[in-house]
Amino acid sequence: MAVSSPSSTTVPAARTSRPQRKGKSLTGWAYAAPTALFVGLFFLVPTLLVLQMSVSDWGLFTGNRGLNAPENFTAAVQAPLFWPAVRFTLLYTVITTVILLALALGLAMLVQESTRWSAVLRTSFLLPSALGLASASLLFYALYSPQASPLPGLLSLVGIDIGRISFLGTPGAALTSTVVLIVWRFAGFYMLLLLVGLQGIPGEVYEAARMDGAKPLQIFRLITVPLLRSSLALCTILCVTGSLLAFDQFYILTKGGPDNSTVTIVQLVYNAAFQGQNDLGRAAALSIIVLAALVVLNVLQFRGLRGKEN
Amino acid sequence: MRGTKRGPLRGTLAAVAAATLVVGLAACGSGSGGAGGGDQTASISGPSGSDDGADLTLWTRAPLELQAKALVEAYNASHENHVELTVVPNDDYVTKVGAAAGSGGLPDLFAADIVYTPNWTSQGLFKDITSNIDQLPSAGSINEGHLKAGTYEGKEYVLPFVEDLSVMMWNKELYREAGLDPDKGPTTLAEFKEQAEAVQKLGKPDTYGTYFGGNCGGCTVFTWFPMIWASGQDVLNDDGTQSLLNSDTAKQVYSTWHDLQAAGAIAPGSRDETGATWTGAFQKGQIGVMPYPATLLSTVSKTVDVGVAPIPGVEGGGSTFVGGDGIGISKDSEKADQAWNFLSWLMSDDAQVGVLAANGTTPSRTDLAQNKYTADDPRQATINEIAGAADSKTPFAPNFQTAFNATGSPWITLVRDQVYSDDPGDLDAQNEAITAALAD
């Protein structure tokens, strides 16, 4: 192929001969194959199987005993704990998302400037993220235990008497205590994502704003937040998705209690599959409902993001 | 077995399926498991099977690790067969068994929490070993509750593996300080309440009258049912489909705990206790008296001077919840002869006394309640005798887990309403909710 002008280099594929194109195409497929295989084997096929499960009478020990649609879905929705679990999961999602994002942004701005202490602070904030969620939940279980907790003793050393607080004993306390755990565990992680976004904002923009006499709050509202939109959107999607799928922390800290006040939708899936009911069909139906809700929510979030960008 | 045979790949994919959709939830196999027990009889030659050097696999859950390891080591040391033990975390056990049952991958032998056994035998997970059990020389003295739990449609599938009993334990040191007789535990529910309140009145920091798993279905059935049985009342009908937990006797059990709560004699941790730490406070010497697992006697004795008695009823009597695990030969085992060799040895004096009693665990045979190890510790003799008492039971219900042990079970709702609420609500309706779960 002769290269005679700059314009001809901009469309090389159009002038590639058929055998060359075929070769490139094969190379492309070869690169994509491992990922495609992985996605196919560990996402698409299982998703199809879950779909099949969700319309089948499928026991944990007994396997598929035939079609059971739409009973699995109606039974899942009519279960006494379904709507309370949906309401609680949404409430938990809103609370954690708002607190986590606000705190993570605050932390990111705190350590944005490279100072002597910023590296230490960044590491300190990020450290809890290195701990698995189940391990972190167990750690907090011990912290909240009225018998084993070192908190009252430690606080009494500095003159604070918290007495016999039941950290998990009432619905409000259980929710608050779990949110504290999640904020502790994830704030550093979201801080890191937002920090990357913050550092992508050119310093000149801030300088120009300052020269124009903008006040810190105005700079935050009119420059930082708009230019950080992509990072904030990513954090929101991750946070909302993670919160809607909450399970470990409640399973370990509260077992859905007290009085079923902290049962999440994923705990219902677990209960249906492995807690006595042993009904994989109903569990799969619930999973499909959760999946559908997540897909709709994520599509809406992406659309909102794109709309604003446009 | 009924059901359609499917390949292992299908089972694997099905397992991946649920895990893919919902974070970290392990899934399960597909369909080679057969619904309905009783259609697979183990073909075993001779009363003690074969000891021909075969390799056997055995699964148990983590709480029984100590006893299971001791049993397996003793068996392997004295037999040609070799048993390989796999200890599975408690919370993962049902999942693992379910996945294996679906894909035809169960081990040769596996244990099951005795209250779940009726469900698992009805699902056909074990081989029928009725005739083999009948031929055992000790057949007449094996714990009846465990045998009944392992019987489905007249056929026997399970033998006792390790028994776990609940007994009343008290802290003798705290009893002395409270002016109570340290050698006399409660003999009625009223005495239990009085003694717990007496310890509470000491006003010692971090010390309370009693404790219970206030958000733990398994803990409360284990410790409260014996109070009802000791009073001559039952908790379920014979086939485990109807709850009887609204009786006058049951009401007195609930009101005892409600009054203790109102008096501030229950440690505050009880209210949100999910079961993970329910034995901890007593072991630290912070609790006066509480129903407690007998298997922890040797452990708790290291830190507390402990007294042991049967769990009393309203007017006296004594009972225990004969919990623990049953064990059977899996539907998938191709070495039933050799697996039975292990089970028949398990019922022998060598295993029951030489291993279990030697490790402070109650033998599963009533004729061995008194043995050479009980002479050292009369408390262990008391525990062993309670196991064989007429009012000591293992509850039988195919849907036991859903009704009682599962998170958010109707039983836990009943318990919390009755203990913590000033207006405990309609007990008949709460009881009806349990019946509905049993029949589900």
CSV table of C-alpha atoms in Angstrom, one decimal, chain A:
chain,number,residue,atom,x,y,z
A,1,MET,CA,0.0,0.0,0.0
A,2,ALA,CA,1.4,3.4,-1.0
A,3,VAL,CA,1.3,6.2,1.5
A,4,SER,CA,1.2,9.3,-0.5
A,5,SER,CA,-0.6,11.8,1.7
A,6,PRO,CA,-1.5,12.4,5.4
A,7,SER,CA,-5.1,11.8,4.7
A,8,SER,CA,-4.4,8.3,3.5
A,9,THR,CA,-3.0,7.3,6.8
A,10,THR,CA,-6.1,8.2,8.6
A,11,VAL,CA,-8.1,5.3,7.0
A,12,PRO,CA,-5.7,2.5,6.7
A,13,ALA,CA,-8.3,-0.2,7.5
A,14,ALA,CA,-10.4,0.8,4.5
A,15,ARG,CA,-7.5,0.0,2.2
A,16,THR,CA,-6.4,-3.2,3.9
A,17,SER,CA,-6.6,-6.2,1.7
A,18,ARG,CA,-9.1,-8.9,2.6
A,19,PRO,CA,-6.5,-11.5,3.8
A,20,GLN,CA,-4.9,-8.9,6.0
A,21,ARG,CA,-8.2,-7.8,7.4
A,22,LYS,CA,-9.0,-11.4,8.1
A,23,GLY,CA,-5.7,-11.9,9.9
A,24,LYS,CA,-6.2,-8.8,12.0
A,25,SER,CA,-9.7,-9.9,12.8
A,26,LEU,CA,-8.4,-13.3,14.0
A,27,THR,CA,-5.8,-11.6,16.1
A,28,GLY,CA,-8.5,-9.4,17.6
A,29,TRP,CA,-10.6,-12.5,18.4
A,30,ALA,CA,-7.6,-14.2,19.9
A,31,TYR,CA,-7.0,-11.2,22.3
A,32,ALA,CA,-10.7,-11.1,23.2
A,33,ALA,CA,-11.2,-14.8,23.6
A,34,PRO,CA,-9.9,-15.3,27.2
A,35,THR,CA,-12.2,-12.5,28.4
A,36,ALA,CA,-15.1,-13.7,26.3
A,37,LEU,CA,-14.6,-17.2,27.6
A,38,PHE,CA,-14.5,-16.0,31.2
A,39,VAL,CA,-17.6,-13.8,30.8
A,40,GLY,CA,-19.4,-16.5,29.0
A,41,LEU,CA,-18.6,-19.3,31.4
A,42,PHE,CA,-18.9,-17.3,34.6
A,43,PHE,CA,-21.6,-14.7,33.8
A,44,LEU,CA,-23.7,-15.5,30.8
A,45,VAL,CA,-24.2,-19.3,31.3
A,46,PRO,CA,-24.8,-18.9,35.0
A,47,THR,CA,-27.2,-16.1,34.4
A,48,LEU,CA,-29.2,-18.3,32.0
A,49,LEU,CA,-29.1,-21.1,34.5
A,50,VAL,CA,-30.4,-18.8,37.2
A,51,LEU,CA,-33.2,-17.8,34.9
A,52,GLN,CA,-34.0,-21.4,34.4
A,53,MET,CA,-33.9,-22.0,38.2
A,54,SER,CA,-36.2,-19.0,38.8
A,55,VAL,CA,-39.0,-20.7,36.7
A,56,SER,CA,-38.4,-24.1,38.1
A,57,ASP,CA,-39.3,-26.1,41.2
A,58,TRP,CA,-35.6,-26.5,42.2
A,59,GLY,CA,-34.7,-27.8,45.7
A,60,LEU,CA,-31.3,-27.5,47.2
A,61,PHE,CA,-31.1,-31.2,47.7
A,62,THR,CA,-33.5,-32.4,45.1
A,63,GLY,CA,-32.6,-30.6,41.9
A,64,ASN,CA,-35.0,-29.5,39.2
A,65,ARG,CA,-38.5,-31.0,39.6
A,66,GLY,CA,-40.1,-29.2,36.7
A,67,LEU,CA,-41.6,-25.9,35.8
A,68,ASN,CA,-42.8,-23.6,38.6
A,69,ALA,CA,-43.6,-20.3,37.0
A,70,PRO,CA,-44.7,-17.8,38.0
A,71,GLU,CA,-45.1,-19.3,41.5
A,72,ASN,CA,-41.5,-18.7,42.4
A,73,PHE,CA,-41.9,-15.0,41.7
A,74,THR,CA,-45.3,-14.6,43.3
A,75,ALA,CA,-44.1,-16.5,46.4
A,76,ALA,CA,-41.0,-14.4,46.6
A,77,VAL,CA,-42.9,-11.1,46.4
A,78,GLN,CA,-45.6,-12.3,48.8
A,79,ALA,CA,-43.2,-13.4,51.5
A,80,PRO,CA,-43.9,-11.5,54.7
A,81,LEU,CA,-40.4,-10.0,54.8
A,82,PHE,CA,-40.1,-9.0,51.2
A,83,TRP,CA,-41.4,-5.5,51.3
A,84,PRO,CA,-39.9,-4.7,54.7
A,85,ALA,CA,-36.6,-5.9,53.3
A,86,VAL,CA,-36.9,-3.8,50.2
A,87,ARG,CA,-37.7,-0.7,52.3
A,88,PHE,CA,-34.8,-1.4,54.6
A,89,THR,CA,-32.4,-2.0,51.8
A,90,LEU,CA,-33.4,1.2,50.1
A,91,LEU,CA,-33.1,3.2,53.4
A,92,TYR,CA,-29.7,1.7,54.1
A,93,THR,CA,-28.6,2.5,50.5
A,94,VAL,CA,-29.6,6.1,50.7
A,95,ILE,CA,-28.0,6.6,54.2
A,96,THR,CA,-24.7,5.0,53.3
A,97,THR,CA,-24.4,6.6,49.9
A,98,VAL,CA,-24.9,10.1,51.2
A,99,ILE,CA,-22.7,9.7,54.2
A,100,LEU,CA,-19.9,7.8,52.4
A,101,LEU,CA,-19.7,10.2,49.4
A,102,ALA,CA,-19.8,13.3,51.6
A,103,LEU,CA,-17.1,11.9,53.9
A,104,ALA,CA,-15.0,10.5,51.1
A,105,LEU,CA,-15.0,13.9,49.3
A,106,GLY,CA,-14.1,15.7,52.5
A,107,LEU,CA,-11.2,13.3,53.2
A,108,ALA,CA,-10.0,13.6,49.6
A,109,MET,CA,-10.0,17.4,49.8
A,110,LEU,CA,-8.2,17.2,53.1
A,111,VAL,CA,-5.3,15.2,51.7
A,112,GLN,CA,-5.4,16.7,48.2
A,113,GLU,CA,-2.3,18.9,48.8
A,114,SER,CA,1.0,17.1,49.0
A,115,THR,CA,2.2,17.9,52.5
A,116,ARG,CA,4.4,16.2,55.0
A,117,TRP,CA,1.3,14.6,56.7
A,118,SER,CA,-0.8,13.9,53.6
A,119,ALA,CA,0.9,10.6,52.8
A,120,VAL,CA,0.4,9.4,56.3
A,121,LEU,CA,-3.3,10.5,56.4
A,122,ARG,CA,-4.0,8.9,52.9
A,123,THR,CA,-2.5,5.6,54.1
A,124,SER,CA,-4.5,5.8,57.4
A,125,PHE,CA,-7.8,6.5,55.6
A,126,LEU,CA,-7.2,3.7,53.1
A,127,LEU,CA,-6.0,1.1,55.5
A,128,PRO,CA,-9.5,-0.2,56.5
A,129,SER,CA,-10.1,-1.0,52.9
A,130,ALA,CA,-7.4,-3.7,53.0
A,131,LEU,CA,-9.5,-5.7,55.5
A,132,GLY,CA,-12.1,-8.1,54.1
A,133,LEU,CA,-15.7,-7.0,54.8
A,134,ALA,CA,-16.4,-10.2,56.8
A,135,SER,CA,-13.3,-9.7,58.9
A,136,ALA,CA,-14.2,-6.1,59.5
A,137,SER,CA,-17.7,-7.1,60.5
A,138,LEU,CA,-16.3,-9.6,63.0
A,139,LEU,CA,-14.0,-6.9,64.4
A,140,PHE,CA,-16.9,-4.6,64.9
A,141,TYR,CA,-19.0,-7.4,66.4
A,142,ALA,CA,-16.4,-7.7,69.1
A,143,LEU,CA,-16.3,-3.9,69.5
A,144,TYR,CA,-20.1,-3.7,69.9
A,145,SER,CA,-20.4,-6.7,72.2
A,146,PRO,CA,-21.5,-5.5,75.6
A,147,GLN,CA,-19.4,-8.3,77.2
A,148,ALA,CA,-16.2,-8.1,75.2
A,149,SER,CA,-16.1,-4.5,73.9
A,150,PRO,CA,-13.1,-2.5,75.0
A,151,LEU,CA,-14.9,0.8,74.0
A,152,PRO,CA,-16.4,1.6,77.4
A,153,GLY,CA,-13.1,1.0,79.1
A,154,LEU,CA,-11.1,3.0,76.6
A,155,LEU,CA,-13.6,5.9,76.7
A,156,SER,CA,-13.7,5.9,80.5
A,157,LEU,CA,-9.9,6.5,80.4
A,158,VAL,CA,-10.6,9.9,78.8
A,159,GLY,CA,-13.5,10.6,81.1
A,160,ILE,CA,-16.4,9.6,78.8
A,161,ASP,CA,-18.9,7.2,80.4
A,162,ILE,CA,-21.0,5.6,77.7
A,163,GLY,CA,-22.5,3.1,80.2
A,164,ARG,CA,-24.2,0.0,78.9
A,165,ILE,CA,-24.9,0.9,75.4
A,166,SER,CA,-26.6,-1.8,73.3
A,167,PHE,CA,-25.0,-1.1,70.0
A,168,LEU,CA,-27.1,-3.7,68.1
A,169,GLY,CA,-30.1,-4.2,70.5
A,170,THR,CA,-32.6,-1.8,68.9
A,171,PRO,CA,-33.5,-1.3,65.2
A,172,GLY,CA,-32.1,2.2,65.1
A,173,ALA,CA,-28.9,1.3,67.0
A,174,ALA,CA,-28.3,-1.8,64.7
A,175,LEU,CA,-28.7,0.3,61.6
A,176,THR,CA,-26.5,3.1,62.9
A,177,SER,CA,-23.8,0.7,64.1
A,178,THR,CA,-23.7,-1.1,60.8
A,179,VAL,CA,-23.5,2.2,58.9
A,180,VAL,CA,-20.5,3.2,61.1
A,181,LEU,CA,-18.8,-0.1,60.2
A,182,ILE,CA,-19.4,0.4,56.4
A,183,VAL,CA,-18.3,4.1,56.5
A,184,TRP,CA,-15.1,3.1,58.3
A,185,ARG,CA,-14.5,0.3,55.9
A,186,PHE,CA,-15.2,2.1,52.6
A,187,ALA,CA,-14.6,5.8,53.1
A,188,GLY,CA,-10.9,5.5,52.4
A,189,PHE,CA,-11.6,3.5,49.2
A,190,TYR,CA,-14.0,6.1,47.8
A,191,MET,CA,-11.6,8.9,49.0
A,192,LEU,CA,-8.9,7.3,46.7
A,193,LEU,CA,-11.2,7.4,43.7
A,194,LEU,CA,-12.2,11.0,44.4
A,195,LEU,CA,-8.6,12.0,45.0
A,196,VAL,CA,-7.6,10.7,41.5
A,197,GLY,CA,-10.5,12.8,40.1
A,198,LEU,CA,-9.4,15.9,42.1
A,199,GLN,CA,-5.9,15.7,41.0
A,200,GLY,CA,-7.1,15.5,37.4
A,201,ILE,CA,-8.5,19.1,37.7
A,202,PRO,CA,-5.9,21.5,36.3
A,203,GLY,CA,-4.5,23.9,38.9
A,204,GLU,CA,-4.9,26.8,36.5
A,205,VAL,CA,-8.6,26.6,36.8
A,206,TYR,CA,-8.4,27.2,40.5
A,207,GLU,CA,-5.8,29.9,40.1
A,208,ALA,CA,-8.0,31.7,37.6
A,209,ALA,CA,-11.0,31.4,39.9
A,210,ARG,CA,-9.1,32.8,42.8
A,211,MET,CA,-7.8,35.7,40.7
A,212,ASP,CA,-11.4,36.4,39.8
A,213,GLY,CA,-12.1,36.7,43.5
A,214,ALA,CA,-14.1,33.5,43.9
A,215,LYS,CA,-14.6,32.4,47.5
A,216,PRO,CA,-13.8,28.8,48.7
A,217,LEU,CA,-17.4,27.7,48.7
A,218,GLN,CA,-18.0,29.1,45.3
A,219,ILE,CA,-14.9,27.3,44.0
A,220,PHE,CA,-16.1,24.1,45.5
A,221,ARG,CA,-19.6,24.5,44.1
A,222,LEU,CA,-18.8,25.9,40.7
A,223,ILE,CA,-15.5,24.2,39.9
A,224,THR,CA,-14.7,21.2,42.0
A,225,VAL,CA,-18.1,19.4,42.0
A,226,PRO,CA,-18.8,19.9,38.2
A,227,LEU,CA,-15.3,18.8,37.2
A,228,LEU,CA,-15.4,15.9,39.6
A,229,ARG,CA,-18.7,14.7,38.2
A,230,SER,CA,-17.4,11.5,36.5
A,231,SER,CA,-15.6,10.4,39.6
A,232,LEU,CA,-18.6,11.2,41.8
A,233,ALA,CA,-20.8,9.3,39.4
A,234,LEU,CA,-18.6,6.3,39.5
A,235,CYS,CA,-18.5,6.3,43.3
A,236,THR,CA,-22.3,6.7,43.4
A,237,ILE,CA,-22.9,3.7,41.1
A,238,LEU,CA,-20.4,1.6,43.1
A,239,CYS,CA,-21.9,2.6,46.4
A,240,VAL,CA,-25.5,2.2,45.4
A,241,THR,CA,-24.9,-1.2,43.9
A,242,GLY,CA,-22.8,-2.4,46.8
A,243,SER,CA,-25.4,-1.2,49.3
A,244,LEU,CA,-28.3,-2.8,47.5
A,245,LEU,CA,-26.4,-6.1,47.6
A,246,ALA,CA,-25.5,-5.7,51.3
A,247,PHE,CA,-25.3,-9.0,53.1
A,248,ASP,CA,-22.1,-9.9,55.0
A,249,GLN,CA,-22.2,-7.1,57.4
A,250,PHE,CA,-25.8,-7.7,58.5
A,251,TYR,CA,-25.4,-11.5,58.5
A,252,ILE,CA,-22.5,-11.2,60.9
A,253,LEU,CA,-23.5,-8.3,63.0
A,254,THR,CA,-27.3,-8.6,63.4
A,255,LYS,CA,-28.5,-11.8,61.7
A,256,GLY,CA,-31.3,-9.6,60.4
A,257,GLY,CA,-32.3,-8.6,63.9
A,258,PRO,CA,-33.4,-7.2,66.1
A,259,ASP,CA,-37.0,-8.2,65.3
A,260,ASN,CA,-36.2,-8.6,61.6
A,261,SER,CA,-35.5,-4.9,61.3
A,262,THR,CA,-32.2,-5.3,59.4
A,263,VAL,CA,-33.1,-8.0,56.9
A,264,THR,CA,-31.8,-7.1,53.5
A,265,ILE,CA,-33.0,-8.4,50.2
A,266,VAL,CA,-29.9,-10.5,49.7
A,267,GLN,CA,-30.4,-12.0,53.1
A,268,LEU,CA,-33.9,-13.1,51.9
A,269,VAL,CA,-32.1,-14.8,48.9
A,270,TYR,CA,-29.8,-16.6,51.3
A,271,ASN,CA,-32.6,-17.6,53.6
A,272,ALA,CA,-34.6,-19.0,50.7
A,273,ALA,CA,-31.7,-21.0,49.4
A,274,PHE,CA,-29.9,-22.2,52.5
A,275,GLN,CA,-31.9,-21.5,55.7
A,276,GLY,CA,-34.4,-24.3,56.0
A,277,GLN,CA,-36.5,-23.5,52.9
A,278,ASN,CA,-33.8,-25.0,50.7
A,279,ASP,CA,-35.7,-23.6,47.7
A,280,LEU,CA,-33.3,-22.5,45.0
A,281,GLY,CA,-36.1,-21.7,42.6
A,282,ARG,CA,-37.5,-19.1,44.9
A,283,ALA,CA,-34.0,-17.8,45.7
A,284,ALA,CA,-33.2,-17.5,42.0
A,285,ALA,CA,-36.5,-15.7,41.4
A,286,LEU,CA,-35.5,-13.2,44.1
A,287,SER,CA,-32.0,-12.9,42.5
A,288,ILE,CA,-33.6,-12.1,39.1
A,289,ILE,CA,-35.7,-9.4,40.7
A,290,VAL,CA,-32.6,-7.9,42.4
A,291,LEU,CA,-30.7,-8.1,39.1
A,292,ALA,CA,-33.5,-6.5,37.1
A,293,ALA,CA,-33.7,-3.6,39.7
A,294,LEU,CA,-29.9,-3.1,39.5
A,295,VAL,CA,-29.9,-3.1,35.7
A,296,VAL,CA,-32.7,-0.5,35.6
A,297,LEU,CA,-31.0,1.6,38.3
A,298,ASN,CA,-27.6,1.5,36.6
A,299,VAL,CA,-29.0,2.4,33.2
A,300,LEU,CA,-30.8,5.4,34.8
A,301,GLN,CA,-27.6,6.5,36.5
A,302,PHE,CA,-25.6,6.2,33.3
A,303,ARG,CA,-28.2,8.0,31.4
A,304,GLY,CA,-28.3,10.8,33.9
A,305,LEU,CA,-24.5,11.0,33.8
A,306,ARG,CA,-24.4,11.1,30.0
A,307,GLY,CA,-27.2,13.6,29.8
A,308,LYS,CA,-25.3,16.0,32.1
A,309,GLU,CA,-22.1,15.5,30.1
A,310,ASN,CA,-23.9,16.3,26.9
